[in-house]
Amino acid sequence: MKAYIETFGCQMNESDSERILYLLENMGYSKTVDISDSDIIILNTCTVREKAKNRLYGHIGNLKKLKEGRKDVLICVGGCASQDLKEKIIDDFPFVDIVFGTMNIPELPELIEERISTGKRICSIKEEGFDYNIFSVSRTRKFKALIPITIGCDNYCSYCIVPFVRGCEKSIESEDIIKNIRKLAGEGVLEITLLGQNVNSYGKNLDKPCTFSELLEKISEIENIKRIRFMTSHPKDFSDKLINVIRKKDNIVKHIHLPLQAGSNKILKEMNRGYTREDYLSIVENIRSRIPGCSITTDIIVGFPGEERKDFMDTLDMVEKVRFNRAFTFIYSPRTGTKAAKLEDKIQAIEKRKWFNELIEIQNRISYEENKKLAGKKFEVLVEGKSTRGKNMLEGRLENNEIVNFKGEKKLIGRIVSVTITEAKSFYLMGELSNENPVREKLIAG
Ligand code: 5AD
Ligand code: SF4
């Protein structure tokens, strides 16, 4: 029996899909990338913006034909959109067999068995709850692992649907996280990414108190983990202590994803972000002065209700001042049930699109300029796979998360090598494998 899983949205969903695959494998399914060959199809969905939702409807709609041809194939829709839109999915797509929520993943095997034995369509959505082993997963890659450290979110940024579909914030016990990472290190994992909507608020309601910087420091002492990533950081909880830990530990990457969202204090307040542009700039200054070369990336929303041209100019001003290495930019998308969805929105969509394009143009220039500074320098690169940019080309990531393409043999995949950057593009780098620096290479290969 074959299982096809398609994942939309963020890394938390990717991590959930690894958990879903683990459960399916235990039921006797094996993974396939060919949907027409599958016995079960899982769509793990996203609803953070309207566009994600619309695309999802198209996707589910496309499965109708497949189901007509093969009535026995099970179609299951899980993830954040299920949580948000269960009635619509059940009503509009009668060929969907199971709709399950983000908190129902552990019971998926029972839901599948129930569907098969009763023949009845199933919709199971929990509103709260988290009581399962988060670490039982089938990892997509041998050398990289995603590790959730908090689930849900308590911040209620006024535009965001996440707290409604993922529930309130819960931290995983630090001892469990560390035990799991030790095990992964033994299995040859080189890079871990700690995941949470706001990793900086980690540990608030744990039995044994532990802050994020304490957790990070403990993890950095685990042998053989070469790279520790974490996301997402929230500026309102970003501490000086954390900067110190990142600074002093070699295996914590010098890359911080720190969503700004908006550059105007008026809009930041309306967004309920809990910091001002001055607070943000002071964090950036601290990072830059104490962690030289640290890359900072961000998320920015354009066209929040009430945002005027002068507010948007404040965003552009922040982009120029901070010089983000990269920014993920979004046009505001109203989400039903959030506070911002009730606010009056006077700016026309076409105007927002213009601002959006302006922002992208400026940020692309900055990303390119920052990338150009890397040319001629040598970096450690984790080789992730074959590159699509040419024959015998590999693709890997620098510590700052930028992608570099270079010539090399397939056997290097999953290893850390040295690469000299030869050319910068806006969206990626070109490089040359360096034969020097064998000490590090030997260390990793052993
Ligand atoms: N509209 C547009 N962008 C949004 N994001 C979250 N909610 C919305 C929304 N309603 C963006 C934020 C967040 C990223 C993951 O998605 O920038 O950091
Ligand atoms: Fe959404 Fe804000 Fe929570 Fe991020 S911190 S998930 S933007 S509510």
Short mmCIF file of C-alpha atoms and ligand atoms in Angstrom, two decimals:
data_model
loop_
_atom_site.label_atom_id
_atom_site.label_comp_id
_atom_site.label_asym_id
_atom_site.label_seq_id
_atom_site.Cartn_x
_atom_site.Cartn_y
_atom_site.Cartn_z
CA MET A 1 0.00 0.00 0.00
CA LYS A 2 1.29 3.40 -0.99
CA ALA A 3 0.83 6.81 0.65
CA TYR A 4 1.15 10.14 -1.12
CA ILE A 5 1.54 13.18 1.14
CA GLU A 6 1.49 16.74 -0.11
CA THR A 7 2.49 19.49 2.28
CA PHE A 8 1.53 23.14 2.01
CA GLY A 9 2.73 26.10 4.08
CA CYS A 10 5.31 26.28 6.81
CA GLN A 11 7.95 24.05 8.36
CA MET A 12 5.58 23.11 11.18
CA ASN A 13 3.38 21.48 8.55
CA GLU A 14 6.43 19.74 7.09
CA SER A 15 7.18 18.40 10.52
CA ASP A 16 3.56 17.24 10.93
CA SER A 17 3.79 15.45 7.58
CA GLU A 18 6.84 13.55 8.85
CA ARG A 19 4.70 12.52 11.83
CA ILE A 20 1.82 11.48 9.57
CA LEU A 21 4.17 9.40 7.41
CA TYR A 22 5.49 7.64 10.52
CA LEU A 23 1.95 6.64 11.52
CA LEU A 24 1.10 5.48 7.99
CA GLU A 25 4.31 3.45 7.72
CA ASN A 26 3.35 1.70 10.94
CA MET A 27 0.06 0.79 9.28
CA GLY A 28 1.90 -0.82 6.38
CA TYR A 29 1.94 2.06 3.89
CA SER A 30 5.11 3.14 2.13
CA LYS A 31 5.75 6.61 0.74
CA THR A 32 5.26 7.35 -2.95
CA VAL A 33 5.79 10.51 -4.97
CA ASP A 34 3.44 9.28 -7.68
CA ILE A 35 -0.12 10.28 -6.82
CA SER A 36 -1.66 7.94 -9.40
CA ASP A 37 0.05 5.00 -7.72
CA SER A 38 -1.19 5.82 -4.21
CA ASP A 39 -3.77 4.09 -2.04
CA ILE A 40 -4.06 7.01 0.33
CA ILE A 41 -3.64 10.71 -0.41
CA ILE A 42 -3.01 13.16 2.40
CA LEU A 43 -3.17 16.90 1.82
CA ASN A 44 -1.59 18.70 4.76
CA THR A 45 -2.98 22.18 4.28
CA CYS A 46 -2.29 25.83 5.11
CA THR A 47 -4.71 28.69 5.66
CA VAL A 48 -2.45 31.57 6.69
CA ARG A 49 -3.51 33.65 3.68
CA GLU A 50 -6.56 33.56 1.42
CA LYS A 51 -4.41 32.56 -1.56
CA ALA A 52 -3.31 29.36 0.19
CA LYS A 53 -6.96 28.54 0.78
CA ASN A 54 -8.01 29.16 -2.82
CA ARG A 55 -5.15 27.10 -4.16
CA LEU A 56 -6.21 24.31 -1.83
CA TYR A 57 -9.75 24.24 -3.22
CA GLY A 58 -8.26 23.87 -6.69
CA HIS A 59 -6.05 21.07 -5.46
CA ILE A 60 -8.84 19.12 -3.78
CA GLY A 61 -11.04 19.67 -6.87
CA ASN A 62 -8.36 18.10 -9.05
CA LEU A 63 -8.61 14.85 -7.09
CA LYS A 64 -12.24 14.31 -8.11
CA LYS A 65 -11.35 12.59 -11.39
CA LEU A 66 -8.80 10.36 -9.71
CA LYS A 67 -11.39 9.25 -7.16
CA GLU A 68 -13.95 8.56 -9.89
CA GLY A 69 -11.45 6.25 -11.58
CA ARG A 70 -10.38 4.56 -8.35
CA LYS A 71 -13.09 4.55 -5.72
CA ASP A 72 -10.93 2.70 -3.18
CA VAL A 73 -8.25 5.40 -2.91
CA LEU A 74 -8.63 7.30 0.37
CA ILE A 75 -8.49 11.09 0.23
CA CYS A 76 -7.69 12.78 3.54
CA VAL A 77 -7.41 16.51 4.17
CA GLY A 78 -5.59 17.63 7.30
CA GLY A 79 -3.71 20.67 8.59
CA CYS A 80 -4.64 24.26 9.30
CA ALA A 81 -7.23 24.68 6.53
CA SER A 82 -9.14 21.63 7.78
CA GLN A 83 -9.18 23.14 11.21
CA ASP A 84 -10.56 26.38 9.78
CA LEU A 85 -12.81 25.17 6.95
CA LYS A 86 -14.02 21.71 7.89
CA GLU A 87 -17.68 22.27 6.91
CA LYS A 88 -16.80 23.73 3.54
CA ILE A 89 -14.45 20.84 2.71
CA ILE A 90 -16.94 18.20 3.80
CA ASP A 91 -19.89 19.87 2.02
CA ASP A 92 -18.24 20.93 -1.23
CA PHE A 93 -16.02 17.92 -1.85
CA PRO A 94 -18.07 14.74 -1.30
CA PHE A 95 -15.21 12.56 -2.54
CA VAL A 96 -13.03 13.55 0.44
CA ASP A 97 -13.03 10.62 2.87
CA ILE A 98 -11.46 12.09 6.01
CA VAL A 99 -11.03 15.63 7.30
CA PHE A 100 -8.74 15.82 10.33
CA GLY A 101 -7.35 18.72 12.33
CA THR A 102 -3.84 19.69 13.41
CA MET A 103 -4.47 18.19 16.84
CA ASN A 104 -5.95 14.94 15.51
CA ILE A 105 -2.81 13.58 13.85
CA PRO A 106 -2.22 10.82 16.45
CA GLU A 107 -5.66 9.34 15.84
CA LEU A 108 -5.30 9.25 12.05
CA PRO A 109 -4.77 5.44 11.97
CA GLU A 110 -8.06 4.90 13.83
CA LEU A 111 -9.86 7.34 11.55
CA ILE A 112 -8.59 5.46 8.50
CA GLU A 113 -9.67 2.12 9.93
CA GLU A 114 -13.08 3.54 10.83
CA ARG A 115 -13.54 4.91 7.34
CA ILE A 116 -12.64 1.57 5.79
CA SER A 117 -14.81 -0.51 8.14
CA THR A 118 -17.92 1.70 8.30
CA GLY A 119 -17.80 3.28 4.86
CA LYS A 120 -18.82 6.57 6.47
CA ARG A 121 -17.03 9.84 5.75
CA ILE A 122 -15.22 11.23 8.78
CA CYS A 123 -14.59 14.71 10.10
CA SER A 124 -12.56 14.87 13.31
CA ILE A 125 -11.37 18.23 14.54
CA LYS A 126 -10.12 18.83 18.07
CA GLU A 127 -10.04 22.43 19.26
CA GLU A 128 -7.41 21.85 21.92
CA GLY A 129 -5.06 19.19 23.06
CA PHE A 130 -1.60 17.97 22.63
CA ASP A 131 -0.73 14.72 24.26
CA TYR A 132 1.27 12.73 21.82
CA ASN A 133 4.84 11.86 21.12
CA ILE A 134 5.99 14.70 18.94
CA PHE A 135 9.27 12.96 18.15
CA SER A 136 7.95 9.87 16.36
CA VAL A 137 8.54 10.88 12.76
CA SER A 138 9.80 9.51 9.45
CA ARG A 139 12.31 12.12 8.42
CA THR A 140 12.47 13.36 4.86
CA ARG A 141 16.25 13.75 5.00
CA LYS A 142 18.79 11.66 6.88
CA PHE A 143 21.07 14.55 7.80
CA LYS A 144 18.51 17.22 8.74
CA ALA A 145 15.76 17.21 11.33
CA LEU A 146 12.88 19.49 12.26
CA ILE A 147 12.25 19.67 16.00
CA PRO A 148 9.11 21.39 17.30
CA ILE A 149 9.81 22.99 20.67
CA THR A 150 6.52 24.85 21.04
CA ILE A 151 3.13 24.16 19.51
CA GLY A 152 0.49 26.85 18.99
CA CYS A 153 0.72 30.56 19.70
CA ASP A 154 -0.50 32.99 22.37
CA ASN A 155 0.43 36.22 20.67
CA TYR A 156 -2.73 36.97 18.75
CA CYS A 157 -1.20 39.31 16.24
CA SER A 158 -4.38 40.91 14.94
CA TYR A 159 -4.02 39.66 11.35
CA CYS A 160 -3.07 36.09 12.15
CA ILE A 161 -5.19 32.97 12.14
CA VAL A 162 -2.50 30.69 13.59
CA PRO A 163 -3.61 30.91 17.26
CA PHE A 164 -7.11 29.88 16.15
CA VAL A 165 -6.02 26.85 14.15
CA ARG A 166 -3.03 25.69 16.19
CA GLY A 167 -4.35 26.47 19.67
CA CYS A 168 -2.56 28.13 22.56
CA GLU A 169 1.17 27.88 23.07
CA LYS A 170 2.53 24.73 24.69
CA SER A 171 6.21 24.02 25.22
CA ILE A 172 7.72 20.55 25.01
CA GLU A 173 9.75 19.50 28.07
CA SER A 174 13.41 20.40 27.56
CA GLU A 175 14.61 16.99 28.72
CA ASP A 176 12.53 15.30 26.04
CA ILE A 177 13.85 17.64 23.36
CA ILE A 178 17.45 17.05 24.37
CA LYS A 179 17.02 13.28 24.62
CA ASN A 180 15.59 13.26 21.12
CA ILE A 181 18.36 15.41 19.65
CA ARG A 182 21.01 13.17 21.26
CA LYS A 183 19.38 10.21 19.58
CA LEU A 184 19.34 12.03 16.23
CA ALA A 185 23.01 12.97 16.59
CA GLY A 186 23.74 9.27 17.02
CA GLU A 187 21.85 8.58 13.80
CA GLY A 188 24.03 10.99 11.83
CA VAL A 189 21.85 14.10 11.82
CA LEU A 190 24.09 17.14 11.28
CA GLU A 191 21.56 19.97 11.26
CA ILE A 192 18.50 20.55 13.39
CA THR A 193 15.89 23.28 13.12
CA LEU A 194 14.03 24.14 16.30
CA LEU A 195 10.49 25.14 15.43
CA GLY A 196 7.87 27.29 17.09
CA GLN A 197 5.65 30.24 16.19
CA ASN A 198 7.63 32.23 18.72
CA VAL A 199 10.62 30.24 19.92
CA ASN A 200 11.72 33.08 22.19
CA SER A 201 8.77 32.56 24.51
CA TYR A 202 9.70 28.88 24.95
CA GLY A 203 9.28 27.34 28.38
CA LYS A 204 6.66 29.62 29.91
CA ASN A 205 4.46 26.92 31.40
CA LEU A 206 6.83 24.03 31.90
CA ASP A 207 7.05 22.07 35.15
CA LYS A 208 10.82 22.53 35.13
CA PRO A 209 11.41 26.15 34.05
CA CYS A 210 13.75 26.64 31.10
CA THR A 211 14.14 29.66 28.81
CA PHE A 212 14.88 29.46 25.11
CA SER A 213 18.47 30.63 25.56
CA GLU A 214 19.00 27.98 28.24
CA LEU A 215 17.54 25.32 25.96
CA LEU A 216 19.68 26.46 23.03
CA GLU A 217 22.82 26.39 25.12
CA LYS A 218 22.10 22.87 26.33
CA ILE A 219 21.41 21.69 22.79
CA SER A 220 24.61 23.27 21.51
CA GLU A 221 26.56 21.02 23.86
CA ILE A 222 25.27 17.85 22.20
CA GLU A 223 28.14 16.29 20.29
CA ASN A 224 28.06 15.92 16.52
CA ILE A 225 25.23 18.37 15.87
CA LYS A 226 27.00 20.78 13.54
CA ARG A 227 24.24 23.27 12.87
CA ILE A 228 21.42 24.47 15.05
CA ARG A 229 18.77 26.61 13.39
CA PHE A 230 15.67 28.03 14.99
CA MET A 231 12.58 29.83 13.81
CA THR A 232 10.56 31.93 14.25
CA SER A 233 11.93 34.58 16.60
CA HIS A 234 9.61 37.28 17.86
CA PRO A 235 11.18 40.71 18.45
CA LYS A 236 9.13 41.31 21.59
CA ASP A 237 10.74 38.33 23.35
CA PHE A 238 14.22 38.50 21.84
CA SER A 239 16.65 38.68 24.76
CA ASP A 240 20.23 39.85 25.22
CA LYS A 241 20.98 36.48 26.78
CA LEU A 242 19.99 34.80 23.53
CA ILE A 243 22.38 37.01 21.55
CA ASN A 244 25.17 35.95 23.91
CA VAL A 245 24.44 32.26 23.45
CA ILE A 246 24.35 32.57 19.65
CA ARG A 247 27.58 34.55 19.75
CA LYS A 248 29.56 32.12 21.84
CA LYS A 249 28.45 28.80 20.35
CA ASP A 250 29.99 27.76 17.04
CA ASN A 251 27.28 25.30 16.13
CA ILE A 252 24.39 27.78 16.47
CA VAL A 253 23.93 29.33 13.05
CA LYS A 254 24.56 33.02 12.65
CA HIS A 255 21.18 33.55 11.07
CA ILE A 256 18.13 35.03 12.74
CA HIS A 257 14.70 35.12 11.17
CA LEU A 258 13.07 38.08 12.89
CA PRO A 259 9.72 39.11 11.39
CA LEU A 260 9.30 42.88 11.31
CA GLN A 261 5.81 42.80 9.72
CA ALA A 262 5.60 46.61 9.45
CA GLY A 263 7.81 49.64 9.89
CA SER A 264 5.26 52.11 11.21
CA ASN A 265 4.63 52.31 14.94
CA LYS A 266 0.94 52.98 14.32
CA ILE A 267 0.58 49.79 12.27
CA LEU A 268 2.74 47.71 14.63
CA LYS A 269 0.39 48.74 17.42
CA GLU A 270 -2.69 47.86 15.37
CA MET A 271 -1.06 44.53 14.58
CA ASN A 272 -0.59 43.90 18.33
CA ARG A 273 3.08 43.09 17.80
CA GLY A 274 4.28 44.42 21.15
CA TYR A 275 7.33 46.39 19.91
CA THR A 276 8.12 49.65 18.16
CA ARG A 277 10.39 50.29 15.19
CA GLU A 278 12.92 51.72 17.65
CA ASP A 279 12.83 48.50 19.71
CA TYR A 280 13.39 46.50 16.54
CA LEU A 281 16.30 48.65 15.42
CA SER A 282 17.92 48.36 18.81
CA ILE A 283 17.74 44.53 18.65
CA VAL A 284 19.29 44.62 15.17
CA GLU A 285 22.06 46.92 16.39
CA ASN A 286 22.76 44.55 19.26
CA ILE A 287 22.85 41.55 16.95
CA ARG A 288 25.09 43.26 14.41
CA SER A 289 27.56 44.59 16.95
CA ARG A 290 27.85 41.38 18.95
CA ILE A 291 27.48 38.75 16.22
CA PRO A 292 29.46 40.13 13.29
CA GLY A 293 28.31 38.79 9.93
CA CYS A 294 25.03 37.51 11.36
CA SER A 295 22.38 37.30 8.68
CA ILE A 296 18.94 38.70 9.47
CA THR A 297 15.86 37.74 7.47
CA THR A 298 12.31 38.89 7.97
CA ASP A 299 8.61 38.74 7.10
CA ILE A 300 6.76 41.89 6.02
CA ILE A 301 3.07 42.49 5.42
CA VAL A 302 2.00 45.23 3.00
CA GLY A 303 -1.44 46.86 3.09
CA PHE A 304 -2.63 46.15 6.62
CA PRO A 305 -5.99 47.93 7.21
CA GLY A 306 -5.39 51.62 7.94
CA GLU A 307 -1.87 51.55 6.48
CA GLU A 308 -1.31 54.75 4.54
CA ARG A 309 1.44 55.69 2.13
CA LYS A 310 3.42 57.33 4.95
CA ASP A 311 3.22 54.14 7.03
CA PHE A 312 4.40 52.10 4.10
CA MET A 313 7.30 54.55 3.64
CA ASP A 314 8.26 53.72 7.24
CA THR A 315 8.46 50.07 6.20
CA LEU A 316 10.71 50.94 3.26
CA ASP A 317 12.81 53.06 5.59
CA MET A 318 13.27 50.08 7.94
CA VAL A 319 14.20 47.86 5.01
CA GLU A 320 16.91 50.33 3.98
CA LYS A 321 18.11 50.82 7.55
CA VAL A 322 18.28 47.16 8.55
CA ARG A 323 19.38 45.79 5.15
CA PHE A 324 17.79 42.38 5.59
CA ASN A 325 19.57 39.57 3.81
CA ARG A 326 16.20 38.40 2.64
CA ALA A 327 12.55 39.31 3.25
CA PHE A 328 9.44 37.21 2.78
CA THR A 329 6.82 39.70 1.70
CA PHE A 330 3.05 39.33 1.75
CA ILE A 331 0.06 41.44 0.84
CA TYR A 332 -2.31 41.58 3.80
CA SER A 333 -5.01 38.97 3.54
CA PRO A 334 -8.05 39.26 5.84
CA ARG A 335 -8.72 36.08 7.83
CA THR A 336 -12.20 35.54 9.19
CA GLY A 337 -12.28 35.49 12.97
CA THR A 338 -9.19 37.66 13.47
CA LYS A 339 -9.40 41.16 14.95
CA ALA A 340 -7.97 42.85 11.86
CA ALA A 341 -10.64 41.33 9.62
CA LYS A 342 -13.13 43.72 11.24
CA LEU A 343 -11.05 46.83 10.56
CA GLU A 344 -11.91 49.22 7.79
CA ASP A 345 -9.58 48.86 4.81
CA LYS A 346 -9.61 51.87 2.49
CA ILE A 347 -6.62 51.24 0.25
CA GLN A 348 -7.42 49.68 -3.12
CA ALA A 349 -5.90 46.31 -3.98
CA ILE A 350 -4.15 47.80 -7.01
CA GLU A 351 -2.43 50.40 -4.83
CA LYS A 352 -1.29 47.72 -2.38
CA ARG A 353 0.12 45.72 -5.28
CA LYS A 354 2.15 48.79 -6.35
CA TRP A 355 3.58 49.22 -2.85
CA PHE A 356 4.30 45.51 -2.71
CA ASN A 357 6.26 45.63 -5.98
CA GLU A 358 8.17 48.67 -4.76
CA LEU A 359 9.16 46.79 -1.61
CA ILE A 360 10.23 43.71 -3.53
CA GLU A 361 12.38 45.74 -5.87
CA ILE A 362 14.22 47.45 -3.03
CA GLN A 363 14.67 44.24 -1.06
CA ASN A 364 15.93 42.32 -4.12
CA ARG A 365 18.56 44.97 -4.67
CA ILE A 366 19.65 44.74 -1.04
CA SER A 367 19.69 40.91 -1.08
CA TYR A 368 21.82 41.02 -4.20
CA GLU A 369 24.21 43.59 -2.71
CA GLU A 370 24.55 41.56 0.47
CA ASN A 371 25.14 38.37 -1.52
CA LYS A 372 27.81 40.10 -3.60
CA LYS A 373 29.78 40.73 -0.41
CA LEU A 374 30.20 36.96 -0.09
CA ALA A 375 31.95 36.54 -3.45
CA GLY A 376 35.53 35.30 -3.18
CA LYS A 377 35.02 34.04 0.39
CA LYS A 378 35.03 30.43 1.51
CA PHE A 379 32.20 28.97 3.58
CA GLU A 380 31.08 25.72 5.08
CA VAL A 381 28.17 24.30 3.15
CA LEU A 382 25.81 21.49 4.01
CA VAL A 383 25.25 19.67 0.73
CA GLU A 384 21.51 19.04 0.43
CA GLY A 385 21.06 17.42 -2.96
CA LYS A 386 21.44 17.67 -6.70
CA SER A 387 21.03 21.12 -8.17
CA THR A 388 18.63 21.87 -10.98
CA ARG A 389 21.05 24.48 -12.34
CA GLY A 390 23.20 22.14 -14.41
CA LYS A 391 24.65 18.67 -14.90
CA ASN A 392 26.87 17.37 -12.07
CA MET A 393 25.83 20.34 -9.97
CA LEU A 394 25.05 20.13 -6.28
CA GLU A 395 23.03 22.42 -4.09
CA GLY A 396 23.83 23.27 -0.51
CA ARG A 397 23.20 25.85 2.16
CA LEU A 398 25.52 28.26 3.85
CA GLU A 399 25.13 28.88 7.53
CA ASN A 400 23.12 32.02 6.65
CA ASN A 401 20.60 29.77 4.85
CA GLU A 402 21.52 31.06 1.37
CA ILE A 403 21.61 28.44 -1.36
CA VAL A 404 24.83 27.83 -3.29
CA ASN A 405 25.22 25.76 -6.47
CA PHE A 406 28.53 24.13 -7.31
CA LYS A 407 30.04 21.23 -9.19
CA GLY A 408 30.56 18.11 -7.16
CA GLU A 409 29.97 14.41 -6.83
CA LYS A 410 26.71 12.96 -5.51
CA LYS A 411 28.50 11.24 -2.65
CA LEU A 412 28.95 14.64 -0.99
CA ILE A 413 25.20 14.93 -0.35
CA GLY A 414 24.62 15.02 3.39
CA ARG A 415 28.11 16.25 4.19
CA ILE A 416 29.57 19.58 5.18
CA VAL A 417 32.15 20.82 2.68
CA SER A 418 34.01 24.04 1.93
CA VAL A 419 32.83 26.12 -0.98
CA THR A 420 34.29 29.33 -2.35
CA ILE A 421 31.63 31.72 -3.64
CA THR A 422 32.33 32.70 -7.23
CA GLU A 423 29.21 34.64 -8.18
CA ALA A 424 26.21 36.20 -6.51
CA LYS A 425 22.69 36.27 -7.91
CA SER A 426 19.67 37.82 -6.19
CA PHE A 427 18.22 34.48 -5.19
CA TYR A 428 21.18 32.14 -4.95
CA LEU A 429 24.96 31.87 -5.18
CA MET A 430 27.36 30.02 -7.44
CA GLY A 431 30.48 28.45 -5.97
CA GLU A 432 33.43 26.15 -6.35
CA LEU A 433 34.17 23.20 -4.15
CA SER A 434 37.36 23.83 -2.26
CA ASN A 435 39.82 21.03 -1.66
CA GLU A 436 41.32 22.83 1.24
CA ASN A 437 40.06 22.70 4.77
CA PRO A 438 40.10 18.89 4.92
CA VAL A 439 40.16 18.88 8.72
CA ARG A 440 36.55 19.89 8.96
CA GLU A 441 35.54 17.59 6.11
CA LYS A 442 37.27 14.62 7.71
CA LEU A 443 35.66 15.42 11.01
CA ILE A 444 32.18 15.32 9.50
CA ALA A 445 32.77 12.34 7.25
CA GLY A 446 34.06 10.31 10.19
N1 5AD B 1 -2.01 38.31 5.65
C1 5AD B 1 -0.77 38.40 5.11
N2 5AD B 1 0.31 37.84 5.64
C2 5AD B 1 0.15 37.14 6.78
N3 5AD B 1 1.04 36.46 7.54
C3 5AD B 1 0.38 35.91 8.59
N4 5AD B 1 -0.92 36.22 8.51
C4 5AD B 1 -1.09 36.98 7.40
C5 5AD B 1 -2.21 37.60 6.80
N5 5AD B 1 -3.41 37.52 7.33
C6 5AD B 1 2.48 36.43 7.25
C7 5AD B 1 3.28 37.05 8.39
C8 5AD B 1 3.90 35.86 9.04
C9 5AD B 1 4.10 34.92 7.88
C10 5AD B 1 4.31 33.50 8.22
O1 5AD B 1 2.89 35.07 7.15
O2 5AD B 1 4.26 37.89 7.83
O3 5AD B 1 5.13 36.16 9.69
FE1 SF4 B 2 0.67 34.56 14.05
FE2 SF4 B 2 1.80 36.46 15.57
FE3 SF4 B 2 1.63 33.93 16.49
FE4 SF4 B 2 3.32 34.51 14.48
S1 SF4 B 2 3.44 35.32 16.59
S2 SF4 B 2 1.88 32.76 14.59
S3 SF4 B 2 2.21 36.10 13.37
S4 SF4 B 2 -0.10 35.31 16.06
#
